[in-house]
């Protein structure tokens, strides 16, 4: 386990010199099955896999408290090692941001809906920390989960626009048996809230197979409205693969905000 950036850089540089491809799995810890699947894939595809565990204060907005984010470094180290991580990088905040809030941050323009609208400044915080982690790691393959779909697009854009020597690899969303997308935040749900949470998955699947975006959206909204413990933040559709639609949903359950998304229509533009 490393907690200094220079140690991480040295270790990964040495592995690269020895011919290893580096796999980087950035996380905020509280590792779950979704993270484990990314680490496993990295371990299968790369000579050295580094998992970063850092609850990045920059990506928490007004009214969001990083101190409330679930943390358990011992558990994270155990999980990461069990599924093939070679290095865990878990820096303190003072290592990543020695002067407090950095004067230089990274902004990916043109992202202003859904998560960006609901959580102003969130993606600047993500883009800034991903920039720092990529700079510390050097040339690598970086693994991100599709559950954070908008984040994945922001990271892809950042890496492309700024020519980072990083290949972004997206891993599919991993779900619990009842469809709930794995998320570190699920641990914060009360038993009643946990029982209500799969409504997001039901909303996404209810729209599946339809082609009309207004229809898909209306179905999603209606499904979430059936669950009294859940307040919808947004239900949106964006262009998906092959001319189809990807549905994205965010909702509050008590004090916990959850997001999920799914490809819902396979309509092919040139069919
Ligand atoms: O997806 C996350 O856990 C975080 O947003 C990330 C990418 C590790 C940046 O802090």
PDB file of N, CA and C in Angstrom, residues 20-77:
ATOM      1  N   UNK A  20       6.105  -4.211 -18.329  1.00  0.00           N
ATOM      2  CA  UNK A  20       4.700  -4.432 -17.945  1.00  0.00           C
ATOM      3  C   UNK A  20       3.794  -3.314 -18.475  1.00  0.00           C
ATOM      4  N   UNK A  21       2.604  -3.705 -18.894  1.00  0.00           N
ATOM      5  CA  UNK A  21       1.541  -2.721 -19.155  1.00  0.00           C
ATOM      6  C   UNK A  21       0.920  -2.406 -17.809  1.00  0.00           C
ATOM      7  N   UNK A  22       0.618  -1.121 -17.580  1.00  0.00           N
ATOM      8  CA  UNK A  22       0.033  -0.729 -16.294  1.00  0.00           C
ATOM      9  C   UNK A  22      -1.473  -0.608 -16.437  1.00  0.00           C
ATOM     10  N   UNK A  23      -2.193  -1.224 -15.505  1.00  0.00           N
ATOM     11  CA  UNK A  23      -3.645  -1.044 -15.406  1.00  0.00           C
ATOM     12  C   UNK A  23      -3.940  -0.182 -14.199  1.00  0.00           C
ATOM     13  N   UNK A  24      -4.755   0.860 -14.405  1.00  0.00           N
ATOM     14  CA  UNK A  24      -5.086   1.779 -13.316  1.00  0.00           C
ATOM     15  C   UNK A  24      -6.588   1.690 -13.057  1.00  0.00           C
ATOM     16  N   UNK A  25      -6.955   1.452 -11.818  1.00  0.00           N
ATOM     17  CA  UNK A  25      -8.385   1.409 -11.476  1.00  0.00           C
ATOM     18  C   UNK A  25      -8.644   2.485 -10.418  1.00  0.00           C
ATOM     19  N   UNK A  26      -9.081   3.676 -10.859  1.00  0.00           N
ATOM     20  CA  UNK A  26      -9.337   4.750  -9.887  1.00  0.00           C
ATOM     21  C   UNK A  26     -10.660   4.496  -9.151  1.00  0.00           C
ATOM     22  N   UNK A  27     -10.632   4.592  -7.820  1.00  0.00           N
ATOM     23  CA  UNK A  27     -11.853   4.399  -7.029  1.00  0.00           C
ATOM     24  C   UNK A  27     -11.860   5.379  -5.862  1.00  0.00           C
ATOM     25  N   UNK A  28     -13.034   5.471  -5.232  1.00  0.00           N
ATOM     26  CA  UNK A  28     -13.106   6.221  -3.974  1.00  0.00           C
ATOM     27  C   UNK A  28     -13.252   5.230  -2.812  1.00  0.00           C
ATOM     28  N   UNK A  29     -12.854   3.989  -3.041  1.00  0.00           N
ATOM     29  CA  UNK A  29     -12.877   2.998  -1.974  1.00  0.00           C
ATOM     30  C   UNK A  29     -14.248   2.397  -1.755  1.00  0.00           C
ATOM     31  N   UNK A  30     -14.410   1.740  -0.577  1.00  0.00           N
ATOM     32  CA  UNK A  30     -15.617   0.936  -0.307  1.00  0.00           C
ATOM     33  C   UNK A  30     -15.861   0.002  -1.481  1.00  0.00           C
ATOM     34  N   UNK A  31     -14.837  -0.737  -1.799  1.00  0.00           N
ATOM     35  CA  UNK A  31     -14.861  -1.547  -3.017  1.00  0.00           C
ATOM     36  C   UNK A  31     -15.982  -2.585  -2.981  1.00  0.00           C
ATOM     37  N   UNK A  32     -16.693  -2.693  -4.094  1.00  0.00           N
ATOM     38  CA  UNK A  32     -17.785  -3.651  -4.217  1.00  0.00           C
ATOM     39  C   UNK A  32     -17.548  -4.501  -5.472  1.00  0.00           C
ATOM     40  N   UNK A  33     -18.582  -5.294  -5.831  1.00  0.00           N
ATOM     41  CA  UNK A  33     -18.408  -6.247  -6.943  1.00  0.00           C
ATOM     42  C   UNK A  33     -18.108  -5.546  -8.271  1.00  0.00           C
ATOM     43  N   UNK A  34     -18.614  -4.322  -8.433  1.00  0.00           N
ATOM     44  CA  UNK A  34     -18.342  -3.572  -9.663  1.00  0.00           C
ATOM     45  C   UNK A  34     -16.860  -3.234  -9.773  1.00  0.00           C
ATOM     46  N   UNK A  35     -16.299  -2.715  -8.667  1.00  0.00           N
ATOM     47  CA  UNK A  35     -14.858  -2.432  -8.663  1.00  0.00           C
ATOM     48  C   UNK A  35     -14.072  -3.725  -8.893  1.00  0.00           C
ATOM     49  N   UNK A  36     -14.503  -4.793  -8.197  1.00  0.00           N
ATOM     50  CA  UNK A  36     -13.769  -6.061  -8.288  1.00  0.00           C
ATOM     51  C   UNK A  36     -13.710  -6.536  -9.739  1.00  0.00           C
ATOM     52  N   UNK A  37     -14.793  -6.327 -10.481  1.00  0.00           N
ATOM     53  CA  UNK A  37     -14.790  -6.793 -11.875  1.00  0.00           C
ATOM     54  C   UNK A  37     -13.796  -5.976 -12.709  1.00  0.00           C
ATOM     55  N   UNK A  38     -13.657  -4.684 -12.397  1.00  0.00           N
ATOM     56  CA  UNK A  38     -12.683  -3.854 -13.128  1.00  0.00           C
ATOM     57  C   UNK A  38     -11.254  -4.290 -12.783  1.00  0.00           C
ATOM     58  N   UNK A  39     -11.018  -4.564 -11.508  1.00  0.00           N
ATOM     59  CA  UNK A  39      -9.666  -4.963 -11.080  1.00  0.00           C
ATOM     60  C   UNK A  39      -9.304  -6.314 -11.704  1.00  0.00           C
ATOM     61  N   UNK A  40     -10.274  -7.238 -11.685  1.00  0.00           N
ATOM     62  CA  UNK A  40     -10.030  -8.563 -12.290  1.00  0.00           C
ATOM     63  C   UNK A  40      -9.663  -8.417 -13.762  1.00  0.00           C
ATOM     64  N   UNK A  41     -10.425  -7.577 -14.453  1.00  0.00           N
ATOM     65  CA  UNK A  41     -10.164  -7.403 -15.886  1.00  0.00           C
ATOM     66  C   UNK A  41      -8.788  -6.782 -16.109  1.00  0.00           C
ATOM     67  N   UNK A  42      -8.458  -5.780 -15.305  1.00  0.00           N
ATOM     68  CA  UNK A  42      -7.144  -5.160 -15.428  1.00  0.00           C
ATOM     69  C   UNK A  42      -6.040  -6.184 -15.163  1.00  0.00           C
ATOM     70  N   UNK A  43      -6.230  -6.977 -14.117  1.00  0.00           N
ATOM     71  CA  UNK A  43      -5.202  -7.973 -13.775  1.00  0.00           C
ATOM     72  C   UNK A  43      -5.029  -8.984 -14.905  1.00  0.00           C
ATOM     73  N   UNK A  44      -6.132  -9.280 -15.613  1.00  0.00           N
ATOM     74  CA  UNK A  44      -6.041 -10.242 -16.721  1.00  0.00           C
ATOM     75  C   UNK A  44      -5.363  -9.612 -17.937  1.00  0.00           C
ATOM     76  N   UNK A  45      -5.501  -8.296 -18.089  1.00  0.00           N
ATOM     77  CA  UNK A  45      -5.017  -7.633 -19.302  1.00  0.00           C
ATOM     78  C   UNK A  45      -3.684  -6.906 -19.135  1.00  0.00           C
ATOM     79  N   UNK A  46      -3.268  -6.665 -17.890  1.00  0.00           N
ATOM     80  CA  UNK A  46      -2.081  -5.827 -17.648  1.00  0.00           C
ATOM     81  C   UNK A  46      -1.090  -6.547 -16.739  1.00  0.00           C
ATOM     82  N   UNK A  47       0.177  -6.154 -16.861  1.00  0.00           N
ATOM     83  CA  UNK A  47       1.229  -6.782 -16.057  1.00  0.00           C
ATOM     84  C   UNK A  47       1.206  -6.310 -14.616  1.00  0.00           C
ATOM     85  N   UNK A  48       0.786  -5.063 -14.402  1.00  0.00           N
ATOM     86  CA  UNK A  48       0.678  -4.542 -13.034  1.00  0.00           C
ATOM     87  C   UNK A  48      -0.615  -3.750 -12.909  1.00  0.00           C
ATOM     88  N   UNK A  49      -1.376  -4.060 -11.884  1.00  0.00           N
ATOM     89  CA  UNK A  49      -2.635  -3.336 -11.653  1.00  0.00           C
ATOM     90  C   UNK A  49      -2.532  -2.510 -10.384  1.00  0.00           C
ATOM     91  N   UNK A  50      -2.764  -1.208 -10.538  1.00  0.00           N
ATOM     92  CA  UNK A  50      -2.776  -0.304  -9.384  1.00  0.00           C
ATOM     93  C   UNK A  50      -4.206   0.183  -9.153  1.00  0.00           C
ATOM     94  N   UNK A  51      -4.695  -0.017  -7.935  1.00  0.00           N
ATOM     95  CA  UNK A  51      -6.026   0.474  -7.556  1.00  0.00           C
ATOM     96  C   UNK A  51      -5.818   1.721  -6.706  1.00  0.00           C
ATOM     97  N   UNK A  52      -6.474   2.811  -7.057  1.00  0.00           N
ATOM     98  CA  UNK A  52      -6.355   3.998  -6.222  1.00  0.00           C
ATOM     99  C   UNK A  52      -7.611   4.126  -5.367  1.00  0.00           C
ATOM    100  N   UNK A  53      -7.397   4.463  -4.112  1.00  0.00           N
ATOM    101  CA  UNK A  53      -8.498   4.630  -3.151  1.00  0.00           C
ATOM    102  C   UNK A  53      -8.361   6.041  -2.595  1.00  0.00           C
ATOM    103  N   UNK A  54      -9.216   6.930  -3.046  1.00  0.00           N
ATOM    104  CA  UNK A  54      -9.110   8.329  -2.605  1.00  0.00           C
ATOM    105  C   UNK A  54     -10.481   8.983  -2.689  1.00  0.00           C
ATOM    106  N   UNK A  55     -11.020   9.361  -1.540  1.00  0.00           N
ATOM    107  CA  UNK A  55     -12.305  10.069  -1.514  1.00  0.00           C
ATOM    108  C   UNK A  55     -11.982  11.533  -1.824  1.00  0.00           C
ATOM    109  N   UNK A  56     -12.241  11.880  -3.068  1.00  0.00           N
ATOM    110  CA  UNK A  56     -11.772  13.159  -3.614  1.00  0.00           C
ATOM    111  C   UNK A  56     -12.691  14.312  -3.188  1.00  0.00           C
ATOM    112  N   UNK A  57     -12.222  15.155  -2.260  1.00  0.00           N
ATOM    113  CA  UNK A  57     -13.136  16.197  -1.755  1.00  0.00           C
ATOM    114  C   UNK A  57     -13.600  17.158  -2.847  1.00  0.00           C
ATOM    115  N   UNK A  58     -12.798  17.316  -3.910  1.00  0.00           N
ATOM    116  CA  UNK A  58     -13.139  18.296  -4.958  1.00  0.00           C
ATOM    117  C   UNK A  58     -14.420  17.947  -5.707  1.00  0.00           C
ATOM    118  N   UNK A  59     -14.803  16.682  -5.709  1.00  0.00           N
ATOM    119  CA  UNK A  59     -15.979  16.319  -6.513  1.00  0.00           C
ATOM    120  C   UNK A  59     -17.273  16.298  -5.703  1.00  0.00           C
ATOM    121  N   UNK A  60     -17.184  16.726  -4.429  1.00  0.00           N
ATOM    122  CA  UNK A  60     -18.394  16.837  -3.608  1.00  0.00           C
ATOM    123  C   UNK A  60     -18.856  18.291  -3.657  1.00  0.00           C
ATOM    124  N   UNK A  61     -20.132  18.496  -3.956  1.00  0.00           N
ATOM    125  CA  UNK A  61     -20.636  19.855  -4.097  1.00  0.00           C
ATOM    126  C   UNK A  61     -21.212  20.376  -2.793  1.00  0.00           C
ATOM    127  N   UNK A  62     -21.839  21.549  -2.887  1.00  0.00           N
ATOM    128  CA  UNK A  62     -22.483  22.154  -1.719  1.00  0.00           C
ATOM    129  C   UNK A  62     -23.541  21.188  -1.191  1.00  0.00           C
ATOM    130  N   UNK A  63     -23.569  21.001   0.105  1.00  0.00           N
ATOM    131  CA  UNK A  63     -24.565  20.115   0.702  1.00  0.00           C
ATOM    132  C   UNK A  63     -24.189  18.647   0.607  1.00  0.00           C
ATOM    133  N   UNK A  64     -23.042  18.334   0.014  1.00  0.00           N
ATOM    134  CA  UNK A  64     -22.579  16.940  -0.037  1.00  0.00           C
ATOM    135  C   UNK A  64     -21.335  16.855   0.854  1.00  0.00           C
ATOM    136  N   UNK A  65     -21.327  15.895   1.759  1.00  0.00           N
ATOM    137  CA  UNK A  65     -20.258  15.850   2.747  1.00  0.00           C
ATOM    138  C   UNK A  65     -19.339  14.652   2.502  1.00  0.00           C
ATOM    139  N   UNK A  66     -18.083  14.913   2.098  1.00  0.00           N
ATOM    140  CA  UNK A  66     -17.169  13.784   1.875  1.00  0.00           C
ATOM    141  C   UNK A  66     -17.000  12.941   3.145  1.00  0.00           C
ATOM    142  N   UNK A  67     -17.173  13.559   4.321  1.00  0.00           N
ATOM    143  CA  UNK A  67     -16.996  12.809   5.577  1.00  0.00           C
ATOM    144  C   UNK A  67     -18.054  11.716   5.720  1.00  0.00           C
ATOM    145  N   UNK A  68     -19.194  11.875   5.036  1.00  0.00           N
ATOM    146  CA  UNK A  68     -20.266  10.866   5.114  1.00  0.00           C
ATOM    147  C   UNK A  68     -20.027   9.710   4.148  1.00  0.00           C
ATOM    148  N   UNK A  69     -19.070   9.867   3.246  1.00  0.00           N
ATOM    149  CA  UNK A  69     -18.840   8.818   2.252  1.00  0.00           C
ATOM    150  C   UNK A  69     -18.263   7.588   2.957  1.00  0.00           C
ATOM    151  N   UNK A  70     -18.803   6.372   2.659  1.00  0.00           N
ATOM    152  CA  UNK A  70     -18.315   5.184   3.385  1.00  0.00           C
ATOM    153  C   UNK A  70     -16.833   4.903   3.109  1.00  0.00           C
ATOM    154  N   UNK A  71     -16.107   4.583   4.165  1.00  0.00           N
ATOM    155  CA  UNK A  71     -14.661   4.311   4.023  1.00  0.00           C
ATOM    156  C   UNK A  71     -14.292   3.074   4.805  1.00  0.00           C
ATOM    157  N   UNK A  72     -13.432   2.272   4.220  1.00  0.00           N
ATOM    158  CA  UNK A  72     -12.923   1.104   4.947  1.00  0.00           C
ATOM    159  C   UNK A  72     -11.685   0.598   4.201  1.00  0.00           C
ATOM    160  N   UNK A  73     -10.551   1.220   4.527  1.00  0.00           N
ATOM    161  CA  UNK A  73      -9.334   0.931   3.761  1.00  0.00           C
ATOM    162  C   UNK A  73      -8.878  -0.525   3.929  1.00  0.00           C
ATOM    163  N   UNK A  74      -9.008  -1.073   5.152  1.00  0.00           N
ATOM    164  CA  UNK A  74      -8.563  -2.460   5.354  1.00  0.00           C
ATOM    165  C   UNK A  74      -9.348  -3.409   4.443  1.00  0.00           C
ATOM    166  N   UNK A  75     -10.660  -3.190   4.396  1.00  0.00           N
ATOM    167  CA  UNK A  75     -11.519  -3.999   3.517  1.00  0.00           C
ATOM    168  C   UNK A  75     -11.088  -3.805   2.058  1.00  0.00           C
ATOM    169  N   UNK A  76     -10.825  -2.563   1.668  1.00  0.00           N
ATOM    170  CA  UNK A  76     -10.471  -2.271   0.274  1.00  0.00           C
ATOM    171  C   UNK A  76      -9.170  -2.981  -0.129  1.00  0.00           C
ATOM    172  N   UNK A  77      -8.205  -2.967   0.784  1.00  0.00           N
ATOM    173  CA  UNK A  77      -6.914  -3.612   0.481  1.00  0.00           C
ATOM    174  C   UNK A  77      -7.137  -5.117   0.293  1.00  0.00           C
TER     175      UNK A  77
END
